[in-house]
CSV table of C-alpha atoms in Angstrom, one decimal:
chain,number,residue,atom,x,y,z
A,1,UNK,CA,0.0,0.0,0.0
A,2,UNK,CA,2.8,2.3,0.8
A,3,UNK,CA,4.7,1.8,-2.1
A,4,UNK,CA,1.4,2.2,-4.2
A,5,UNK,CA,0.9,5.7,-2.8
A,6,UNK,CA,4.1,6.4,-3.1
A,7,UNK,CA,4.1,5.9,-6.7
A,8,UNK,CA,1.0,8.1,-6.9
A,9,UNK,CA,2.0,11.1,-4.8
A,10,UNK,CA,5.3,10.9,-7.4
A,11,UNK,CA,2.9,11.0,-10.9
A,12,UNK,CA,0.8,13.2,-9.3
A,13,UNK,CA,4.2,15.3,-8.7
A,14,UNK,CA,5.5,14.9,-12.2
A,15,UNK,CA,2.3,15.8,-13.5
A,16,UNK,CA,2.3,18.9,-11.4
A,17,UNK,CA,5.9,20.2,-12.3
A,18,UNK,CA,4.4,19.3,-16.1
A,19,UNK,CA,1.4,21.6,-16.2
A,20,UNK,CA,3.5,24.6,-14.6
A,21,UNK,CA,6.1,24.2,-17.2
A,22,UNK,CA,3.1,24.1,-19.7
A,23,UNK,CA,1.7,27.2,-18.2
A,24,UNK,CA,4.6,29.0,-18.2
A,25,UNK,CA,5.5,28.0,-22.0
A,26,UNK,CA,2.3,29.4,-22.9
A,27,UNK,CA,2.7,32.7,-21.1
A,28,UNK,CA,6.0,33.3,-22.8
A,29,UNK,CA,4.2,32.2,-26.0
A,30,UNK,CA,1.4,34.7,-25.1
A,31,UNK,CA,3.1,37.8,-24.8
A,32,UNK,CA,6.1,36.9,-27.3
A,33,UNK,CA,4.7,40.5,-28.9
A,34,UNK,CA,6.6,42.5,-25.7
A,35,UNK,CA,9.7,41.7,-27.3
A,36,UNK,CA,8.8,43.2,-30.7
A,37,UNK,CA,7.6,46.2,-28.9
A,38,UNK,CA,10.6,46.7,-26.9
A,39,UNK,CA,13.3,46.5,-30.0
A,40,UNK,CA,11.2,48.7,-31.7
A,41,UNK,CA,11.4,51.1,-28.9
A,42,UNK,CA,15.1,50.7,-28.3
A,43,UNK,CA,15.7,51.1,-32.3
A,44,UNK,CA,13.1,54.5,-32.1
A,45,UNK,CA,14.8,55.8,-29.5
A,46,UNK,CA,18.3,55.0,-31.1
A,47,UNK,CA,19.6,53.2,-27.6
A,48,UNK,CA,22.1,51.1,-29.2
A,49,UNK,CA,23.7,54.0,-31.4
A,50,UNK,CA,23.9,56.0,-28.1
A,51,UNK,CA,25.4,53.4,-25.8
A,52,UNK,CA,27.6,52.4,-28.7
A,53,UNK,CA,29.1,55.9,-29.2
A,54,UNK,CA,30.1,56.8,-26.5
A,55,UNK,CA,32.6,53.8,-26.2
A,56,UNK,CA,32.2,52.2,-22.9
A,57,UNK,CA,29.5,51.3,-20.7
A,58,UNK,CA,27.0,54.2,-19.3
A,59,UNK,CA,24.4,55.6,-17.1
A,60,UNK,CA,20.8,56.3,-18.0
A,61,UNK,CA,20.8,59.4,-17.6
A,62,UNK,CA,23.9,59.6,-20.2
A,63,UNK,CA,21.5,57.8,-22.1
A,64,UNK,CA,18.8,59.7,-21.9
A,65,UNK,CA,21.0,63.2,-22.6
A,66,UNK,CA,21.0,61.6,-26.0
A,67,UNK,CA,17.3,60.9,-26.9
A,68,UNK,CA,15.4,63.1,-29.0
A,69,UNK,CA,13.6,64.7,-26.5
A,70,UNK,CA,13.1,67.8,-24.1
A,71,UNK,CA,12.5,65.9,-21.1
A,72,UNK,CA,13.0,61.9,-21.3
A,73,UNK,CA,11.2,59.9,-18.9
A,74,UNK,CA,14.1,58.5,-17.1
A,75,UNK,CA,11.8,56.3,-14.8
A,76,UNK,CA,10.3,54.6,-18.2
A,77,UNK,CA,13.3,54.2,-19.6
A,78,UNK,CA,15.0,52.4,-17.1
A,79,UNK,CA,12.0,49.9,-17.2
A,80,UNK,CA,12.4,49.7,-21.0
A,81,UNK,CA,16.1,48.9,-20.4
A,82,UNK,CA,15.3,46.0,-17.8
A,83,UNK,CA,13.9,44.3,-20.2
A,84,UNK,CA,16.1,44.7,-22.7
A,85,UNK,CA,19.2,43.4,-20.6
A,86,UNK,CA,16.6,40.4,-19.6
A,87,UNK,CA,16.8,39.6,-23.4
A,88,UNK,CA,20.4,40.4,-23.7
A,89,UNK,CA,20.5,43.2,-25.8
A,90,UNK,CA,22.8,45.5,-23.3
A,91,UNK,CA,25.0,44.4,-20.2
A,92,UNK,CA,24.3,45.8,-16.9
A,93,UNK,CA,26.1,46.2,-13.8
A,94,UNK,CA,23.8,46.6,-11.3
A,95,UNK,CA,25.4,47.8,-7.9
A,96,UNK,CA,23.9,47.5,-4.4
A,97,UNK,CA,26.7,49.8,-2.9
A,98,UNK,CA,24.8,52.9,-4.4
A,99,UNK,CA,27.0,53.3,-7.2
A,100,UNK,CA,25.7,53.9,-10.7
A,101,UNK,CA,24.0,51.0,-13.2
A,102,UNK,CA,25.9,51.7,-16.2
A,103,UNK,CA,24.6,49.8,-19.7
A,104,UNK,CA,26.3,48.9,-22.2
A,105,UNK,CA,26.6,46.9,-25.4
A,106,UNK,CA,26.5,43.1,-26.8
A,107,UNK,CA,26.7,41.1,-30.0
A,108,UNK,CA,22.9,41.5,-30.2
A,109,UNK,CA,22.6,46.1,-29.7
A,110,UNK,CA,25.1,45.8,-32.7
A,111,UNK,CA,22.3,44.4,-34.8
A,112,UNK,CA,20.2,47.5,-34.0
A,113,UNK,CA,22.4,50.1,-34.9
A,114,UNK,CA,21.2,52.8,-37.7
A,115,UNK,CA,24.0,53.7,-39.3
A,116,UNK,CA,26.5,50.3,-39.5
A,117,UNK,CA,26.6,48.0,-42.8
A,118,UNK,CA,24.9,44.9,-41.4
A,119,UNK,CA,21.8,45.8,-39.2
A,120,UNK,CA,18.6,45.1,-38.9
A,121,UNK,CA,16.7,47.9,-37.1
A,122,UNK,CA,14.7,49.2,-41.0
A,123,UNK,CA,13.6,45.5,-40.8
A,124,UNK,CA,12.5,45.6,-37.6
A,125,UNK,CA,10.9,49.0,-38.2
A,126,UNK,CA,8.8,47.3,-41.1
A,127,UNK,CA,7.7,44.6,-39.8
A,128,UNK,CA,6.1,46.4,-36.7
A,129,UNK,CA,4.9,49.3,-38.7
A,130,UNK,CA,1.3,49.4,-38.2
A,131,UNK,CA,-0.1,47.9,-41.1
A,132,UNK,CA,2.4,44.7,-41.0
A,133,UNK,CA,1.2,43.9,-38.2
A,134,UNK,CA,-2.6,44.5,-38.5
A,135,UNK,CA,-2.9,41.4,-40.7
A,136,UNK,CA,-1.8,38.9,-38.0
A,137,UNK,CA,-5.2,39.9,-36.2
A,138,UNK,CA,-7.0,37.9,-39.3
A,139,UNK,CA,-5.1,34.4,-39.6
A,140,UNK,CA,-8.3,32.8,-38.4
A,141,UNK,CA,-10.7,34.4,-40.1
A,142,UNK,CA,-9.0,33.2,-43.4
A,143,UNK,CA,-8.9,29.9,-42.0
A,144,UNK,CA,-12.5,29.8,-41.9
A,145,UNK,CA,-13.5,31.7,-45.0
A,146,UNK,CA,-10.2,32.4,-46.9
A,147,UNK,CA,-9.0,35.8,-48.5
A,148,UNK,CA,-5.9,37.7,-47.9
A,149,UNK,CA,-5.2,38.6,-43.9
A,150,UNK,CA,-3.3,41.9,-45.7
A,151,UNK,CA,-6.2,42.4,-47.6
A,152,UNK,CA,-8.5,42.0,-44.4
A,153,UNK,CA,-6.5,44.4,-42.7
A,154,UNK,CA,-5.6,46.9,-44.9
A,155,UNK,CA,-8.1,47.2,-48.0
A,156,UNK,CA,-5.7,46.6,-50.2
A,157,UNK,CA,-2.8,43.9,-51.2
A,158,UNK,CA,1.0,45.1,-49.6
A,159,UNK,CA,2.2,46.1,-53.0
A,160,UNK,CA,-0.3,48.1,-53.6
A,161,UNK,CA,-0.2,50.0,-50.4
A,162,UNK,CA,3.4,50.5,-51.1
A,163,UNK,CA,2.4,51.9,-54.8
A,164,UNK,CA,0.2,54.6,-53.2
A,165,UNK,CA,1.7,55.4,-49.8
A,166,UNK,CA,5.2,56.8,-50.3
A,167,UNK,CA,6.2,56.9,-46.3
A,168,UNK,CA,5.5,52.8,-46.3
A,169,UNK,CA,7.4,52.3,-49.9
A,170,UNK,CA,10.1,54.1,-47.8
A,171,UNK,CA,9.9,51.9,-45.1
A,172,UNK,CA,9.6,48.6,-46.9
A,173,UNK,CA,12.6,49.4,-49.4
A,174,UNK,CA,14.7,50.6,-46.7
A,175,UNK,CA,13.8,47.0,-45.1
A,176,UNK,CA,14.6,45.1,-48.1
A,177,UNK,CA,17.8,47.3,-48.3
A,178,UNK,CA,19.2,46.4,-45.0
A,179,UNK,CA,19.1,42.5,-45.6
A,180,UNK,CA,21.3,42.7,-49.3
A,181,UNK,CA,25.0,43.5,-47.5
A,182,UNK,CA,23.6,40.6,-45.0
A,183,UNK,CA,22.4,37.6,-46.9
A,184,UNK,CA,24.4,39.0,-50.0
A,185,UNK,CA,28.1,38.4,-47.6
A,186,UNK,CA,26.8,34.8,-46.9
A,187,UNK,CA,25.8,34.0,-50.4
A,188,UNK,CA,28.6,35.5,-51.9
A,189,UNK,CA,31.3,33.0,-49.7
A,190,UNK,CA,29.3,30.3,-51.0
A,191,UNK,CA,28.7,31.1,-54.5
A,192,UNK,CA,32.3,32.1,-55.4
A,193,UNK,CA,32.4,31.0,-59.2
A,194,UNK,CA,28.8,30.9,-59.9
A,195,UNK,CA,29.0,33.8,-61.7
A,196,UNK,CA,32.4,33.3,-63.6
A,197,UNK,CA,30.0,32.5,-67.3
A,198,UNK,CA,27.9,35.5,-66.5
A,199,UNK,CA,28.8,38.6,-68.6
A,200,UNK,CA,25.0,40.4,-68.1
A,201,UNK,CA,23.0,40.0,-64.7
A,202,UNK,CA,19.1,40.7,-64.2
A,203,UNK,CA,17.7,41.4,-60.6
A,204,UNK,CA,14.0,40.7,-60.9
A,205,UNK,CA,12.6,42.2,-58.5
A,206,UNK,CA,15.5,44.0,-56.8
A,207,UNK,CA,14.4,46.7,-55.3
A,208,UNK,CA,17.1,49.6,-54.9
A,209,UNK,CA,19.8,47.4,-56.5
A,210,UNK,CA,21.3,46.8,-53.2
A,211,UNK,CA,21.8,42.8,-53.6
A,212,UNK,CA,23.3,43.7,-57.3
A,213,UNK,CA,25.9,46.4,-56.0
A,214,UNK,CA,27.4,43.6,-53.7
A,215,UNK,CA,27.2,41.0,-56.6
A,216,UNK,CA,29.0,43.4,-59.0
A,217,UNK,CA,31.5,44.4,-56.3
A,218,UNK,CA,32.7,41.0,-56.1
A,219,UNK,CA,32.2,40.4,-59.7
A,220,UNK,CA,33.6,43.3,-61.8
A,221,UNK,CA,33.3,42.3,-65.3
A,222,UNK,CA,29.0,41.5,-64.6
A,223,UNK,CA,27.0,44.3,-66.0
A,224,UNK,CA,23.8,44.3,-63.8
A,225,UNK,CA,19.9,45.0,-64.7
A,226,UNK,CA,18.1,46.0,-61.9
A,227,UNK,CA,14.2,45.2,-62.7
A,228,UNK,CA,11.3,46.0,-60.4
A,229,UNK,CA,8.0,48.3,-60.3
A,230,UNK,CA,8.3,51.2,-61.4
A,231,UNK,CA,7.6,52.9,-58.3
A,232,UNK,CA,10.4,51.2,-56.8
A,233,UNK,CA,13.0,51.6,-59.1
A,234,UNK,CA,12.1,55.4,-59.5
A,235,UNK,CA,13.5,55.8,-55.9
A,236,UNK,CA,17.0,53.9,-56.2
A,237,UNK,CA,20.2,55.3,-56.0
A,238,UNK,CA,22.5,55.5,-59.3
A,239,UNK,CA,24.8,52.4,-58.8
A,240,UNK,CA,27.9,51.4,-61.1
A,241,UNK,CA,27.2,49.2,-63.4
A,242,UNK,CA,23.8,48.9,-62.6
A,243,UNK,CA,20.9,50.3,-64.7
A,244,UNK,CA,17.4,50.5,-62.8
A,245,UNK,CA,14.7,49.6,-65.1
A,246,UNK,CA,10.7,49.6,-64.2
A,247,UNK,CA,8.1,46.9,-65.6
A,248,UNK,CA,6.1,43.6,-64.5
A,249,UNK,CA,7.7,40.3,-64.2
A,250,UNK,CA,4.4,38.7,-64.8
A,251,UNK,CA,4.7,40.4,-68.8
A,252,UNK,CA,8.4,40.5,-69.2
A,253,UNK,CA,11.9,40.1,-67.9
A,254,UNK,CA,15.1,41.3,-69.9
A,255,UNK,CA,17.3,39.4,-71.4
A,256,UNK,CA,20.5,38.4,-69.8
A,257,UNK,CA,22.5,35.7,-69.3
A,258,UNK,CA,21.5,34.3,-66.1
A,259,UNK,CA,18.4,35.7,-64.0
A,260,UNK,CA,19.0,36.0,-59.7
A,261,UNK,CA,16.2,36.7,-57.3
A,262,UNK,CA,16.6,37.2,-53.5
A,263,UNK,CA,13.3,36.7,-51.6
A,264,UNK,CA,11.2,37.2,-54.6
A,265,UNK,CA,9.3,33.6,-55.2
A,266,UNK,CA,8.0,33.3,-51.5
A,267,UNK,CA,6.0,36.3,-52.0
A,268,UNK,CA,3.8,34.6,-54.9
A,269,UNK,CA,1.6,31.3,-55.4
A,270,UNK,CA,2.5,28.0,-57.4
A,271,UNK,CA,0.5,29.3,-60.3
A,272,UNK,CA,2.2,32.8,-60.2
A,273,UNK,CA,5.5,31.5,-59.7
A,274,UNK,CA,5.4,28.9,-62.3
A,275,UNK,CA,4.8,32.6,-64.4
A,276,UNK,CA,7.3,34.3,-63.0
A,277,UNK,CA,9.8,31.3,-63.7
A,278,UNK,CA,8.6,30.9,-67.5
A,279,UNK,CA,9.6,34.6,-68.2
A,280,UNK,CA,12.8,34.0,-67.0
A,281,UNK,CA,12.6,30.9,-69.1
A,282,UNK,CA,12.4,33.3,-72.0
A,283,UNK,CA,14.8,35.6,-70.9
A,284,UNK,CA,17.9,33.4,-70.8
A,285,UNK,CA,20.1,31.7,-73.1
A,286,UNK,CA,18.9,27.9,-73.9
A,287,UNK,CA,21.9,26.3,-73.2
A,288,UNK,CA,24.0,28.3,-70.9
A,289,UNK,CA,21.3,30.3,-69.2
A,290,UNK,CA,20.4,29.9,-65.6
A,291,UNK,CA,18.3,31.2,-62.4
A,292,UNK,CA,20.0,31.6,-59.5
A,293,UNK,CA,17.3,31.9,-56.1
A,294,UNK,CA,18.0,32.8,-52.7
A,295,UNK,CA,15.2,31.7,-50.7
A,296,UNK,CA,14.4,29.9,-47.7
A,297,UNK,CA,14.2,26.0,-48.1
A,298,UNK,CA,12.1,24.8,-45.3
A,299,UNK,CA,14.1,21.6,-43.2
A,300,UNK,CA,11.6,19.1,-41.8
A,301,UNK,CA,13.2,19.8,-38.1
A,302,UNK,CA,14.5,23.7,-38.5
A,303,UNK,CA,17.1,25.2,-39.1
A,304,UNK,CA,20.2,24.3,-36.8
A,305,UNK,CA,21.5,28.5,-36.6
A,306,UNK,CA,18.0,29.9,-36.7
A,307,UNK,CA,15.6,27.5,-35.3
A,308,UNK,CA,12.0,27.4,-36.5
A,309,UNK,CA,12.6,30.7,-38.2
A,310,UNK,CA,11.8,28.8,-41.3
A,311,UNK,CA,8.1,28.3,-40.7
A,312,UNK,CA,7.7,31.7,-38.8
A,313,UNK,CA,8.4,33.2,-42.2
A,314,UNK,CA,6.2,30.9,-43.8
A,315,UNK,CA,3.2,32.6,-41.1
A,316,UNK,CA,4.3,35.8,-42.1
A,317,UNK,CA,4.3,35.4,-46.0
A,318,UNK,CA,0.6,33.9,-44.9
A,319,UNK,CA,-0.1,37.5,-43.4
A,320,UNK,CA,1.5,39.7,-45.7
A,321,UNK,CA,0.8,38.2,-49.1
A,322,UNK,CA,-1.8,36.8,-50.7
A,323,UNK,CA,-0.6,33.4,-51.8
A,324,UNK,CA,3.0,34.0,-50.2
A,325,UNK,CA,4.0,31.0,-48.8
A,326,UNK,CA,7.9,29.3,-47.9
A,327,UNK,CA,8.3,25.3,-49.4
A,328,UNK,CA,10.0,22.4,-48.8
A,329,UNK,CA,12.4,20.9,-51.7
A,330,UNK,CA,9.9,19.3,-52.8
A,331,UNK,CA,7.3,22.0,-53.4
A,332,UNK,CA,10.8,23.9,-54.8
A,333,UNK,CA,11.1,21.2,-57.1
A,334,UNK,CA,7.7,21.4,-58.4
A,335,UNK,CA,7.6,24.6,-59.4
A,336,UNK,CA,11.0,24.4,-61.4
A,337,UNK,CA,9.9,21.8,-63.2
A,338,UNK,CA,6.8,23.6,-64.1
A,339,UNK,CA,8.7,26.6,-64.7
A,340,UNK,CA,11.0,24.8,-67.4
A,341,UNK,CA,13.1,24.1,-64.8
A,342,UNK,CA,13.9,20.3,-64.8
A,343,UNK,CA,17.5,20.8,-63.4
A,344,UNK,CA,18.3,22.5,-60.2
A,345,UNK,CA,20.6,21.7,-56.7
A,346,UNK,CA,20.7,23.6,-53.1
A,347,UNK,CA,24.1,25.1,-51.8
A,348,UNK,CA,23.5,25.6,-48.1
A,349,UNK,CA,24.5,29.2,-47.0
A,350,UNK,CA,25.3,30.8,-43.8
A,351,UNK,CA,22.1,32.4,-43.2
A,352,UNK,CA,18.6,31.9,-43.1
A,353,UNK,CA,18.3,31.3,-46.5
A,354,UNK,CA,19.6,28.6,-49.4
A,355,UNK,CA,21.1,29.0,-53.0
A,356,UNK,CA,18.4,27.4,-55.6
A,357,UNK,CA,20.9,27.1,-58.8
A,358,UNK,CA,18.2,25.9,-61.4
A,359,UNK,CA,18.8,25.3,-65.4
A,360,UNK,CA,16.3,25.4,-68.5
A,361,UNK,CA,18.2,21.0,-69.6
C-alpha cells in the first residue's frame, strides 16, 4: 500500500511540475509580442547607437541626454532597459553599494544600430509598422472563409499599399535594403564562381539594386539589370554598373545571361511563380542560361543556426501576401519543373536562407 501511494504522490508530482512548465510556455508564447515592442522602442529611441558611441558602458541618464527629446522619462526608460538586458541586448552592472547602473553593449545592440553596414533595425521597423502587423489579427478568419489577412487588414494587397503610400514604400525598401549586404556576404562565400560564365545580370525584383551592388562588387566584369515596379526603381540610388529599369515580371523580364532573385518567389503562389519562372525561361540563353534563387528551403526539423525561423516566415508570407508561402524541396522542385526548370541543386548558405541554382536542360 505504501509503495502504491508512493508511486502516486510521485505522478501526481510529475504531473504537477508538467502543467506549470506548460503554463509557463504558454505565457512566454502569449506575450512573445513585448519583445517586438521593446526593439522597436530601443531602435526608435536610437539606444544602441547611443550606448555604442560613447565607447564604454554608461548611465541612464547619459542615455537619456542623448534621446530626441526635451525631457526623457528616465523612470520609463529604465523599465524599458530592464527588459532589454533580460533579453540580452545590453549588459548591466547593477550595484547595491549605491554606485551607478551603467549599460552597455553586446553582439545582439550591434544588430540595432542605424548607421553600420549589417543591421537590422529598417527590418524591424517594417515589420512592426502598423499595417504589417494589422494582418496577423485575421489568420483565423481566413482559416474559416479564406482571403488575404493583408487584404482584411488593410483594403488593399502590400504592394499596392506601397504603390500609393510613399512613407511605407520608404519603409519597406529601406527594409529590403538592410538584408542585401547581410544575406548577399553569406551567399557570396558560398557562391564564389557561380557567376564566372555570366557577362549580363538581371535582378527581378531587386528593389534599390542593393543585392546587385554587392554582386558586381565581387564580380567586376558583370554588367547588372536592376528590374522591379516602377515605383520602386524610380527611388534607387545611381549604382555602377547597374541600370534600374521599371516593368512587370508577370509580362516580361530582360534578357541576360542568367536571372537572380533574393526573396522574390516566397512572396507569390504556385501558379504565379510557375509565371514568373517561364519569363525568366524566356529571358535566358537555352543552353548556358540559368536562375539563381535565394530563398528559404524549409528543413523538416529547422534550421540548426536559426531555429524554426523557417516556418515563422512561412506565417508571415501567410499575413502579408496573398498566396505567399515558404516550401520544402519538394514544393521547390515542383515549381521548377513547371517553370521549365527540370535541373536545379541547393548550396547551403550561412544564413537563413539557401542558394536554388536551377537550369532550362
Amino acid at each position: 500500500m505504501e509503495s502504491r501511494k508512493a508511486e502516486k504522490d510521485e505522478n501526481e508530482a510529475v504531473e504537477t511540475e508538467a502543467l506549470l512548465r506548460g503554463q509557463g510556455e504558454i505565457w512566454r508564447l502569449m506575450f512573445g509580442f513585448a519583445d517586438s515592442m521593446a526593439l522597436k522602442c530601443a531602435v526608435e529611441l536610437h539606444l544602441a547607437d547611443i550606448i555604442h558611441s560613447y565607447g564604454c558602458p554608461v548611465s541612464l541618464s547619459q542615455i537619456a541626454s542623448r534621446i530626441d527629446s526635451d525631457c526623457p522619462h528616465i523612470p520609463y526608460l529604465k523599465r524599458i532597459m530592464r527588459m532589454l538586458v533580460r533579453r540580452g541586448i545590453f549588459t548591466m552592472n547593477d550595484s547595491l553599494d549605491n554606485e551607478e547602473t551603467l549599460y552597455g553593449s553586446t553582439q545582439l545592440s550591434r544588430w540595432l544600430l542605424h548607421d553600420s553596414e549589417i543591421t537590422l533595425a529598417p527590418m524591424l521597423l517594417s515589420q512592426t509598422f502598423p499595417t504589417q502587423l494589422a494582418p496577423w489579427h485575421f489568420l483565423s478568419q481566413c482559416v474559416k472563409d479564406g482571403g488575404s489577412p493583408y487584404k482584411k487588414a488593410n483594403g488593399c494587397e502590400m504592394w499596392d499599399l506601397a504603390s500609393r503610400n510613399p512613407e511605407f514604400n520608404r519603409i519597406f525598401n529601406d527594409a529590403m535594403a538592410c538584408t542585401a549586404p547581410i544575406m548577399m556576404k553569406a551567399f557570396l562565400s558560398q557562391y564564389k564562381d557561380g557567376f564566372e560564365n555570366i557577362q549580363l545580370l538581371v535582378d527581378v525584383g531587386g528593389g534599390t539594386g542593393g543585392a546587385l551592388a554587392e554582386i558586381v562588387k565581387a564580380n567586376p566584369h558583370i554588367k547588372a539589370i536592376n528590374f522591379d515596379l516602377p515605383h520602386v526603381v524610380a527611388t534607387a540610388p545611381v549604382r555602377k554598373e547597374v541600370s534600374h529599369v521599371g516593368g512587370n515580371m508577370f509580362e516580361a523580364i530582360p534578357k541576360a545571361d542568367a536571372v537572380f532573385m533574393k526573396w522574390i518567389l516566397h512572396d507569390w503562389g504556385d501558379e504565379e511563380c510557375v509565371k514568373i519562372l517561364k519569363n525568366c525561361r524566356k529571358a535566358i540563353p537555352e543552353k548556358t542560361g540559368k536562375v539563381i534563387l535565394v530563398d528559404i528551403v524549409i528543413q523538416p526539423d529547422g534550421n540548426s543556426q536559426f531555429g524554426d525561423m523557417d516556418v515563422v516566415f512561412d506565417l508571415l508570407m501567410f499575413a502579408h501576401c496573398k498566396a505567399g508561402k515558404e516550401r520544402t524541396e519538394r514544393e521547390w522542385k515542383n515549381i521548377l519543373e513547371k517553370g521549365g526548370f527540370p535541373r536545379y541543386q541547393i548550396i547551403k548558405i550561412p544564413a537563413l536562407t539557401s542558394i536554388i541554382e536551377a537550369y532550362p536542360d
